[in-house]
Structures are given as C-alpha cells and as structure tokens.
PDB file of C-alpha atoms in Angstrom:
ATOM      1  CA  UNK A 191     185.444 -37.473 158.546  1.00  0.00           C
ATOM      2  CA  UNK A 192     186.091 -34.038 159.972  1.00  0.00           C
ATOM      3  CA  UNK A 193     188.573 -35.642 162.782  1.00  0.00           C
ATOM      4  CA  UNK A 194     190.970 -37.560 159.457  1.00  0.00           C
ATOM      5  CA  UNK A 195     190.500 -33.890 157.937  1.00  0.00           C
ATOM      6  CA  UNK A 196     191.652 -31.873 161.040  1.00  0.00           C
ATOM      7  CA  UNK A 197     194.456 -35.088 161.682  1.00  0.00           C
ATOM      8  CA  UNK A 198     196.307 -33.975 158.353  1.00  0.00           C
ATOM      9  CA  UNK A 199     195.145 -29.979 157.716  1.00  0.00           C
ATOM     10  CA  UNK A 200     198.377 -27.856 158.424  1.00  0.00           C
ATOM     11  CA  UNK A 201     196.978 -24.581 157.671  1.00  0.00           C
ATOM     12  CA  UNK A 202     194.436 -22.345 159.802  1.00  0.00           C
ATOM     13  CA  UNK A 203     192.884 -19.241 158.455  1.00  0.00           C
ATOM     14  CA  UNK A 204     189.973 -17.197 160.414  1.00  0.00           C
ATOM     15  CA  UNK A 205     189.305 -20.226 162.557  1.00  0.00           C
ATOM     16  CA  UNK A 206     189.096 -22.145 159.475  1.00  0.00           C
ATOM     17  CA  UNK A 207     191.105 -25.808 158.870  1.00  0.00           C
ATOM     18  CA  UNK A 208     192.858 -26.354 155.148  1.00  0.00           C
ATOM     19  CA  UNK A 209     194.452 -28.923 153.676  1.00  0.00           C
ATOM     20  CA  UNK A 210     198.275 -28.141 151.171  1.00  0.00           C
ATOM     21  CA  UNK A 211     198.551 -30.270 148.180  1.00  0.00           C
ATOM     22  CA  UNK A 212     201.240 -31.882 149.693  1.00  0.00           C
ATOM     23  CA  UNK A 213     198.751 -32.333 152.826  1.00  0.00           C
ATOM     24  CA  UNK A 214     196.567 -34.500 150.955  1.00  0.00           C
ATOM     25  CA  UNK A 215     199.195 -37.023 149.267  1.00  0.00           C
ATOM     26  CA  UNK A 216     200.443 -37.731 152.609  1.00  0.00           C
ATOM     27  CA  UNK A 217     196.935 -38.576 153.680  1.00  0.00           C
ATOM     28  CA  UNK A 218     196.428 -40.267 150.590  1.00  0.00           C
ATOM     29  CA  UNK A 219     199.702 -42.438 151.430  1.00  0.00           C
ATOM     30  CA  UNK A 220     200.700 -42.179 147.698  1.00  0.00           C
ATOM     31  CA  UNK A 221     204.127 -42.887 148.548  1.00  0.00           C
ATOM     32  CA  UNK A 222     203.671 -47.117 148.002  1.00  0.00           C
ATOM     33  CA  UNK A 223     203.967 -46.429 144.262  1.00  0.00           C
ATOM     34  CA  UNK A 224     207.399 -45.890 142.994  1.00  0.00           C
ATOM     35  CA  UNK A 225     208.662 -42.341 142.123  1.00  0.00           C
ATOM     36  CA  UNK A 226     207.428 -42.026 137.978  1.00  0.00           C
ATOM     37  CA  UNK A 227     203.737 -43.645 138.904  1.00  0.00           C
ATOM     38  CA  UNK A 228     203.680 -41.429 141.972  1.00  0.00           C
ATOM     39  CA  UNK A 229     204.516 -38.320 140.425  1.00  0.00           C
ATOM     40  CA  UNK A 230     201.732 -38.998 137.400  1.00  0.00           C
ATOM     41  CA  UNK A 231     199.066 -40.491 139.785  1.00  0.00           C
ATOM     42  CA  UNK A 232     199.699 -37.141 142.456  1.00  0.00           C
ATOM     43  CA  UNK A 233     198.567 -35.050 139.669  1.00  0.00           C
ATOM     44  CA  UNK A 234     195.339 -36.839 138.970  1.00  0.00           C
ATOM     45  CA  UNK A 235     194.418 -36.800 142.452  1.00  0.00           C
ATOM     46  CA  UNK A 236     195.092 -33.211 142.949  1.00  0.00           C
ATOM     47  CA  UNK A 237     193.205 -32.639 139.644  1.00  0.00           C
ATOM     48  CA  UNK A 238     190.022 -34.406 141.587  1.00  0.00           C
ATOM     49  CA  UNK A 239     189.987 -32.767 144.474  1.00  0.00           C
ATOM     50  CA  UNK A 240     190.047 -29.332 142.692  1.00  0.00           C
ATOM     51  CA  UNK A 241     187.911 -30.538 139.816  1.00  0.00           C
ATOM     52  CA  UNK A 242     184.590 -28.461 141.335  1.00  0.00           C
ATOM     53  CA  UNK A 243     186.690 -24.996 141.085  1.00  0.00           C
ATOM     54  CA  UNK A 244     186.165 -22.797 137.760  1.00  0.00           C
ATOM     55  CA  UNK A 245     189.065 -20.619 136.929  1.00  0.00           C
ATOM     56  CA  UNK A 246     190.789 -18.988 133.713  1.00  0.00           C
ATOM     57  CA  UNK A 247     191.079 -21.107 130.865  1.00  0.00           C
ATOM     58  CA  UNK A 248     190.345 -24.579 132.313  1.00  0.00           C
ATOM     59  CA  UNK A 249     189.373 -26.277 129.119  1.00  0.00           C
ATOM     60  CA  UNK A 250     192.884 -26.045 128.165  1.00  0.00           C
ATOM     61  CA  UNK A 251     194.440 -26.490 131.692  1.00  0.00           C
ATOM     62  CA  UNK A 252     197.438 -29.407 132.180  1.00  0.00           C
ATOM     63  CA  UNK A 253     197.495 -31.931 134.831  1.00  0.00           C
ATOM     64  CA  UNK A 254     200.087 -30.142 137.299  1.00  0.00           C
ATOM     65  CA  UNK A 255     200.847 -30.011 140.786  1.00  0.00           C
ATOM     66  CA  UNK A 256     198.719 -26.591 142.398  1.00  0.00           C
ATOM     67  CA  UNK A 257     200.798 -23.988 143.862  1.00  0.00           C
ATOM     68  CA  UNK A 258     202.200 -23.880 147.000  1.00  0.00           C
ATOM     69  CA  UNK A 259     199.575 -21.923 148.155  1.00  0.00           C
ATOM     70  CA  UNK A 260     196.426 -23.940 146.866  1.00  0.00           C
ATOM     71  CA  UNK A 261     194.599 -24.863 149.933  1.00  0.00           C
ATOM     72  CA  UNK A 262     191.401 -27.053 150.178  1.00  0.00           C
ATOM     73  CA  UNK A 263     188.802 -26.895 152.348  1.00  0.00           C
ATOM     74  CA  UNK A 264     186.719 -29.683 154.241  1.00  0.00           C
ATOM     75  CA  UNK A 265     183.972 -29.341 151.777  1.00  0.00           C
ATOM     76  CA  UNK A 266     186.381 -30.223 148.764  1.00  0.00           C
ATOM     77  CA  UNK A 267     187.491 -33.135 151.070  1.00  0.00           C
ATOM     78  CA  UNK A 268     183.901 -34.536 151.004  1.00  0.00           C
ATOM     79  CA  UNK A 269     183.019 -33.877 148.142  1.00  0.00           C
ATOM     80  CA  UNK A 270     186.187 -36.538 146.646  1.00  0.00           C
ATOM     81  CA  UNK A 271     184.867 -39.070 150.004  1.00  0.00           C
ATOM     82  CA  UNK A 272     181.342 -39.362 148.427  1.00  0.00           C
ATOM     83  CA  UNK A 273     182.857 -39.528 144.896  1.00  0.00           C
ATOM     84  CA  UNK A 274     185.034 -42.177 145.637  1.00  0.00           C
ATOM     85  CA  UNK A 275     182.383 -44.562 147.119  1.00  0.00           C
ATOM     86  CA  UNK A 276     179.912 -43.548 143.617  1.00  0.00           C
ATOM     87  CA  UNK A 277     179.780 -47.609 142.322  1.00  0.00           C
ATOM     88  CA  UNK A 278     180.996 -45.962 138.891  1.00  0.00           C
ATOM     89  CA  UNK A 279     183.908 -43.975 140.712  1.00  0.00           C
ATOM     90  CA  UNK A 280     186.188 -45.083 138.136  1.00  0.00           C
ATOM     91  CA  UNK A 281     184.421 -43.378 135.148  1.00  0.00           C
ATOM     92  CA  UNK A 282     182.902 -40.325 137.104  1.00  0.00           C
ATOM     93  CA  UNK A 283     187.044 -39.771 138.145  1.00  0.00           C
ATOM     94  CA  UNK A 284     187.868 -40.384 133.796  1.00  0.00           C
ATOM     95  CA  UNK A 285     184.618 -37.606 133.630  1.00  0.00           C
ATOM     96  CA  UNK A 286     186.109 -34.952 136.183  1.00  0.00           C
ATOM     97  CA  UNK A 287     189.495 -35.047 134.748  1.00  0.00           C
ATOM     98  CA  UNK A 288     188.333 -34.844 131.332  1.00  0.00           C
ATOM     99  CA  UNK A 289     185.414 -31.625 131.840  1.00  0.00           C
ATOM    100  CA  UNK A 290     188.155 -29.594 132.703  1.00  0.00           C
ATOM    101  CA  UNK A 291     185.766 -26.674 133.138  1.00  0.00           C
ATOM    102  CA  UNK A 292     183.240 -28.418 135.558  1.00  0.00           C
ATOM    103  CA  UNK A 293     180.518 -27.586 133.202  1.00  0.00           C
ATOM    104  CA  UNK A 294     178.844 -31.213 133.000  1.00  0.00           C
ATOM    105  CA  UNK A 295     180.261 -32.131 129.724  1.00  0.00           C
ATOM    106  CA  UNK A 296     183.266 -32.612 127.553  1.00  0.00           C
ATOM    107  CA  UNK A 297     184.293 -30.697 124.478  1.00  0.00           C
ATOM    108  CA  UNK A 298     186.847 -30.974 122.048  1.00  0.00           C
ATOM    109  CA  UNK A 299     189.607 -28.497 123.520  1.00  0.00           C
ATOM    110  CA  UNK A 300     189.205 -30.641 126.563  1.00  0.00           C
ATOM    111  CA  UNK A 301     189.472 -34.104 125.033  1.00  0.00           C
ATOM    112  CA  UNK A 302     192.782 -32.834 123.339  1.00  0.00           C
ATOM    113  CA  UNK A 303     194.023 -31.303 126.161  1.00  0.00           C
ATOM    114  CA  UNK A 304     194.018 -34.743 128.222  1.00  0.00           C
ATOM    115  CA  UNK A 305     195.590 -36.857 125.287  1.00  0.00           C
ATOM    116  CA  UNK A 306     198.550 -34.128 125.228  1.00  0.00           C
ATOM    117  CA  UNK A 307     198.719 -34.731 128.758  1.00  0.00           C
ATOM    118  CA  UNK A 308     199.723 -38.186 128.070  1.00  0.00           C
ATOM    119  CA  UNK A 309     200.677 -38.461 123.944  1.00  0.00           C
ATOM    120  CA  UNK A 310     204.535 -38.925 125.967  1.00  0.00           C
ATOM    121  CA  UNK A 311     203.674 -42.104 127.435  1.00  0.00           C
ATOM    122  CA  UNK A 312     200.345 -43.281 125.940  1.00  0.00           C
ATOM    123  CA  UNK A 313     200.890 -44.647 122.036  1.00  0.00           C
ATOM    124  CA  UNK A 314     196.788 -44.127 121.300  1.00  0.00           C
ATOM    125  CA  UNK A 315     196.795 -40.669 123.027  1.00  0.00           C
ATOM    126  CA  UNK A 316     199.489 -39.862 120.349  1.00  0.00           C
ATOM    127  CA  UNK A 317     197.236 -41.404 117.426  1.00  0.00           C
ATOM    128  CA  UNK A 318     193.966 -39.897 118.642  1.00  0.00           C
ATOM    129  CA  UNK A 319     195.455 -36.594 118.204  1.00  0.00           C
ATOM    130  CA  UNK A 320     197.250 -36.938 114.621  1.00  0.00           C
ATOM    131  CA  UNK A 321     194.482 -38.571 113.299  1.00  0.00           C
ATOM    132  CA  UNK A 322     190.694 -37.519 112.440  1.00  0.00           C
ATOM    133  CA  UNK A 323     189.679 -39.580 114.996  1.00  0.00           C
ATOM    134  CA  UNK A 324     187.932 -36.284 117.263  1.00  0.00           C
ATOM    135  CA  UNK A 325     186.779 -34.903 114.467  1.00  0.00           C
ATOM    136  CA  UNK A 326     184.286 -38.202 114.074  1.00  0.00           C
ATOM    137  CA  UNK A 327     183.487 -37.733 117.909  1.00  0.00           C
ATOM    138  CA  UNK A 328     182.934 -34.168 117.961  1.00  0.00           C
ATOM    139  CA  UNK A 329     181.568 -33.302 114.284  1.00  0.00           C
ATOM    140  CA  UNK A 330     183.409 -31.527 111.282  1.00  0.00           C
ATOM    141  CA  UNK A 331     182.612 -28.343 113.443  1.00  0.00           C
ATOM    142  CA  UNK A 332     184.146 -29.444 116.722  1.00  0.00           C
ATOM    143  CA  UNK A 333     181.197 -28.406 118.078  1.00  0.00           C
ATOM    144  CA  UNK A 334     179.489 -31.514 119.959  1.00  0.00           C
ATOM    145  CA  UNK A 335     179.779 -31.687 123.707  1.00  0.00           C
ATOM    146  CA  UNK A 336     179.714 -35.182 125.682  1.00  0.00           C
ATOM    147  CA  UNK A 337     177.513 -35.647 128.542  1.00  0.00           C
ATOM    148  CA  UNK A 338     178.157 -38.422 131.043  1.00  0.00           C
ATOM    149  CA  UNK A 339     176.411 -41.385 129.550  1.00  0.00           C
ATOM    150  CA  UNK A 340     178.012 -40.417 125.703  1.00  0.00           C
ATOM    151  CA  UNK A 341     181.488 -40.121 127.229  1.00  0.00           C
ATOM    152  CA  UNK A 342     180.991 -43.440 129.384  1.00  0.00           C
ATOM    153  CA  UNK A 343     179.781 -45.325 126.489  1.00  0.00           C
ATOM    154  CA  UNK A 344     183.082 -43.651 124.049  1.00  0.00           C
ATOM    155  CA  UNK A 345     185.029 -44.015 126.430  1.00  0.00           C
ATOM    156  CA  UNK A 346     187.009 -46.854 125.075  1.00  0.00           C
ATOM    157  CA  UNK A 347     187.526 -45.309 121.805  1.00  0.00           C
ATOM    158  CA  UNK A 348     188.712 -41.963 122.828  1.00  0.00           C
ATOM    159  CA  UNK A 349     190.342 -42.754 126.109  1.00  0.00           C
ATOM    160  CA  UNK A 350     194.358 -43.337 125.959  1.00  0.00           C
ATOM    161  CA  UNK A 351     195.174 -46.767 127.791  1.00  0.00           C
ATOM    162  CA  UNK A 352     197.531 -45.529 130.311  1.00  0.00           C
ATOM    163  CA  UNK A 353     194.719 -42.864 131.762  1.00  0.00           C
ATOM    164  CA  UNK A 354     192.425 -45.415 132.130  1.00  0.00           C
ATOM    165  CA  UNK A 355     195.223 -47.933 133.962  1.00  0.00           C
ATOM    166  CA  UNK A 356     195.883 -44.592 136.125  1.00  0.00           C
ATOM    167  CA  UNK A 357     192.254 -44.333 137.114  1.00  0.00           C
ATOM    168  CA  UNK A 358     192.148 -48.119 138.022  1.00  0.00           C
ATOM    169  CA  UNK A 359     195.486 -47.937 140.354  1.00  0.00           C
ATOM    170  CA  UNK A 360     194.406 -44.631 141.846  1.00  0.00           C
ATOM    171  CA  UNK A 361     190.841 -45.932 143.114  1.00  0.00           C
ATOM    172  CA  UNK A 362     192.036 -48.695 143.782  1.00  0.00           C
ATOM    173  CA  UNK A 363     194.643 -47.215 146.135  1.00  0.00           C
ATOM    174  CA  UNK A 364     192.157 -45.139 147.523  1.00  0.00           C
ATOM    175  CA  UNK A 365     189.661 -46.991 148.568  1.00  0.00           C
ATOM    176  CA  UNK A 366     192.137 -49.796 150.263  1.00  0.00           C
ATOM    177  CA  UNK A 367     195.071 -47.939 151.395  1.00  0.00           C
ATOM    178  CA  UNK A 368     193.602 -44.581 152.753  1.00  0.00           C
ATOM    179  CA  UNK A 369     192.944 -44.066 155.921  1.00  0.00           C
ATOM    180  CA  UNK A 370     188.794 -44.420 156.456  1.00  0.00           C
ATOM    181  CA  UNK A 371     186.901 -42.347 158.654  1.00  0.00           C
ATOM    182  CA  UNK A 372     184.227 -44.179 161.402  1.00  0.00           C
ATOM    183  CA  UNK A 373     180.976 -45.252 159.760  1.00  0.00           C
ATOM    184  CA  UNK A 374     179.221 -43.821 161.689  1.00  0.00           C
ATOM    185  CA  UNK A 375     181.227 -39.989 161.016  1.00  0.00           C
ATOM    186  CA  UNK A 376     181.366 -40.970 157.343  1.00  0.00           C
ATOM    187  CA  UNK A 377     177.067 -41.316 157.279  1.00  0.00           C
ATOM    188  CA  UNK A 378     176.903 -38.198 159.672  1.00  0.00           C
ATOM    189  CA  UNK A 379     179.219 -35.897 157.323  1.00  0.00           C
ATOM    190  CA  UNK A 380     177.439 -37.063 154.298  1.00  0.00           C
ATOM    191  CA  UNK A 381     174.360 -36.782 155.231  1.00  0.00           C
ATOM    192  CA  UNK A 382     174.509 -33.307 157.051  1.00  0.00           C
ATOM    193  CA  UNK A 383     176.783 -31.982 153.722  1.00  0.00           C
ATOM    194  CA  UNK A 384     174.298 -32.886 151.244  1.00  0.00           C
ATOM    195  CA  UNK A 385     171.659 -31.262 153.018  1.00  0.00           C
ATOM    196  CA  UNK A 386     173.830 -27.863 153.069  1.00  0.00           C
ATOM    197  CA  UNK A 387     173.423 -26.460 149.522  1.00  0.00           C
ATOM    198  CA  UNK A 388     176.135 -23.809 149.995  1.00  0.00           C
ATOM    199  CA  UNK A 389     178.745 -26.495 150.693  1.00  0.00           C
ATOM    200  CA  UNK A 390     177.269 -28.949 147.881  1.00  0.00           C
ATOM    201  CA  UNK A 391     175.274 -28.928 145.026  1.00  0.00           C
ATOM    202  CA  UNK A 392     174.143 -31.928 143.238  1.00  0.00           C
ATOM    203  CA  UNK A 393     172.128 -31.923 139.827  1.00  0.00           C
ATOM    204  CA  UNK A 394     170.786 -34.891 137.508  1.00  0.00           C
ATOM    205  CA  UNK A 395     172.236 -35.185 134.246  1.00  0.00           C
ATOM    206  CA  UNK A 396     170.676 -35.995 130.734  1.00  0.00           C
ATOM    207  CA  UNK A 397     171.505 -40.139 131.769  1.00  0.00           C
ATOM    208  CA  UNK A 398     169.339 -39.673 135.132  1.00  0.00           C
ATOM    209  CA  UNK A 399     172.629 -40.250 137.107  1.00  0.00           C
ATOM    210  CA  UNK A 400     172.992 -38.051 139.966  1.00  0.00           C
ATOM    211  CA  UNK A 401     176.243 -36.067 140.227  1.00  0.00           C
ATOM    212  CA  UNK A 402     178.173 -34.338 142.627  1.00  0.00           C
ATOM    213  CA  UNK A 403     180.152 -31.147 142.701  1.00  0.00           C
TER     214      UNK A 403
END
C-alpha cells in the first residue's frame, strides 16, 4: 500500500510523502466518468478522504474541492483502503459524508446541509427541505442526533436519490477501477496501522459495528 501511495504522492515535507487533491483523483482514475459526474463524484471522494479531520464549522461545511494546498498523508490513505473494503462501504461512505463533524452521529444542520448540496439536481433533496419532513426525524426541537444503525435504517426516507446513485458509482469505481495494492502489502499495512493508535483509532458504536477514523 505504501509503494501505490509513494507511486502518486507529489509532495515531500520533513522526509514526509503527501498526496494533492488532484493527486488522489488521478490515482483514483476518476477521469472514465464524463465531465458533470466527474466533477460531483471528485467532491465526494475528497470529502472521504478528509472526513476524519475536525475543523471550523463542519456541520455546515459544502461538498467542495480542498485547497490547493490540502495535502493528505499515508494514514488518511488507509484509513479510505480499509473503509472501502467495510462489506457496508456503501452506507458507512452515505455516514461520513453526512457527520460532517466526525463526531459519530448526524444532526439536523448536517442533514440539511447535504440536501442543499444536492436540492439543484436531486427533486426529494428539494422536498425534504421545504417540507416538515426533518422536523419528524429530528423532533420539534431539532435536537435528536442519528447514530449509525438509526441513519442506516432512515436512510431511505431522508436520503436524496441522486446521493445515494453517487455512492453506488463511486464504490463501485473504486473498488474495480483503482489501482490495488499486493495482498500481501494490503494485510501488512492494515494490520501494522490498526495496531498504531496514533495513526488510527477505532471505537464501537451504539449498533456494535466497529468504525474507523
């Protein structure tokens, strides 16, 4: 894994490797989908890879391309590997995207942040937001928070089509189109960054269902 990292990092800082945003699309070959899907599904995937990080007002935060100067390390670049082969990759990707401040659950400024995100191209996100339709998810207080298993079992009432059609394309993509690592370096990496607690941390949430950050 460390040898595809090193293959597509450009940057070095203090002996350190890093991949650029625009690094990691051309690893993850996003180019086979024409220029509106690829524009939509590059900000999702950047939006993975930096869904870990904590910063100023993330509840609220849009899907958009980082900065030039966003970098990612190798630990960021596992961290999405070991996601991606989860067997419920598809909704722990909807999750990440949606707990826009990496807290372990979704709230209501969140929830409405992602169906702006797409109320321009998505006919339910539009409807889910005019409508009382969070206020039933989230109480007359706005208060509620979903944890994994609430949000997975909501999430086709409260998740706009097209997001969920991006999520499908996108792992698929992934997993079939990107270039894979040896077996062998893919079980070593894991294995040797899960027992490093400063470079991953992993807790059990309220459904029993191990997650990564």
């Amino acid at each position: 894994l460390q040898a595809v990292f090193a293959k597509y990092a450009s940057v070095k800082r203090r002996g350190e490797l890093y991949m650029t945003a625009d690094d990691f699309l051309r690893f993850a070959r996003l180019d086979k989908f024409d220029e509106k899907e690829r524009d939509r599904l590059s900000r999702l995937l950047l939006a993975l890879i930096t869904s870990n990080r904590k910063t100023e007002n993330s509840k609220t935060k849009r899907f958009g391309k980082p900065t030039e100067d966003a970098l990612f390390d190798f630990w960021e670049f596992v961290r999405f590997d070991i996601a991606l082969n989860d067997p419920e990759a598809e909704m722990d990707f909807a999750f990440r995207l949606a707990d826009r401040d990496n807290s372990g659950s979704v709230d209501h400024d969140e929830l409405e942040s992602l169906l702006l995100d797409y109320a321009s191209v998505d006919r339910k996100a539009l409807e889910l937001l005019v409508g009382d339709h969070l206020k039933k998810v989230f109480g007359r207080s706005g208060t509620k928070r979903l944890i994994f298993k609430e949000f997975k079992s909501l999430s086709d009432e409260i998740l706009p089509e097209q997001f969920k059609e991006d999520i499908r394309m996108l792992s698929h993509h992934l997993i079939h189109h990107m270039e894979p690592p040896p077996v062998s370096d893919l079980a070593i990496e894991s294995i040797g960054s899960l027992e490093d607690g400063a470079a991953l941390a992993t807790y059990e949430s309220d459904d029993g269902k191990p997650r990564v950050f």
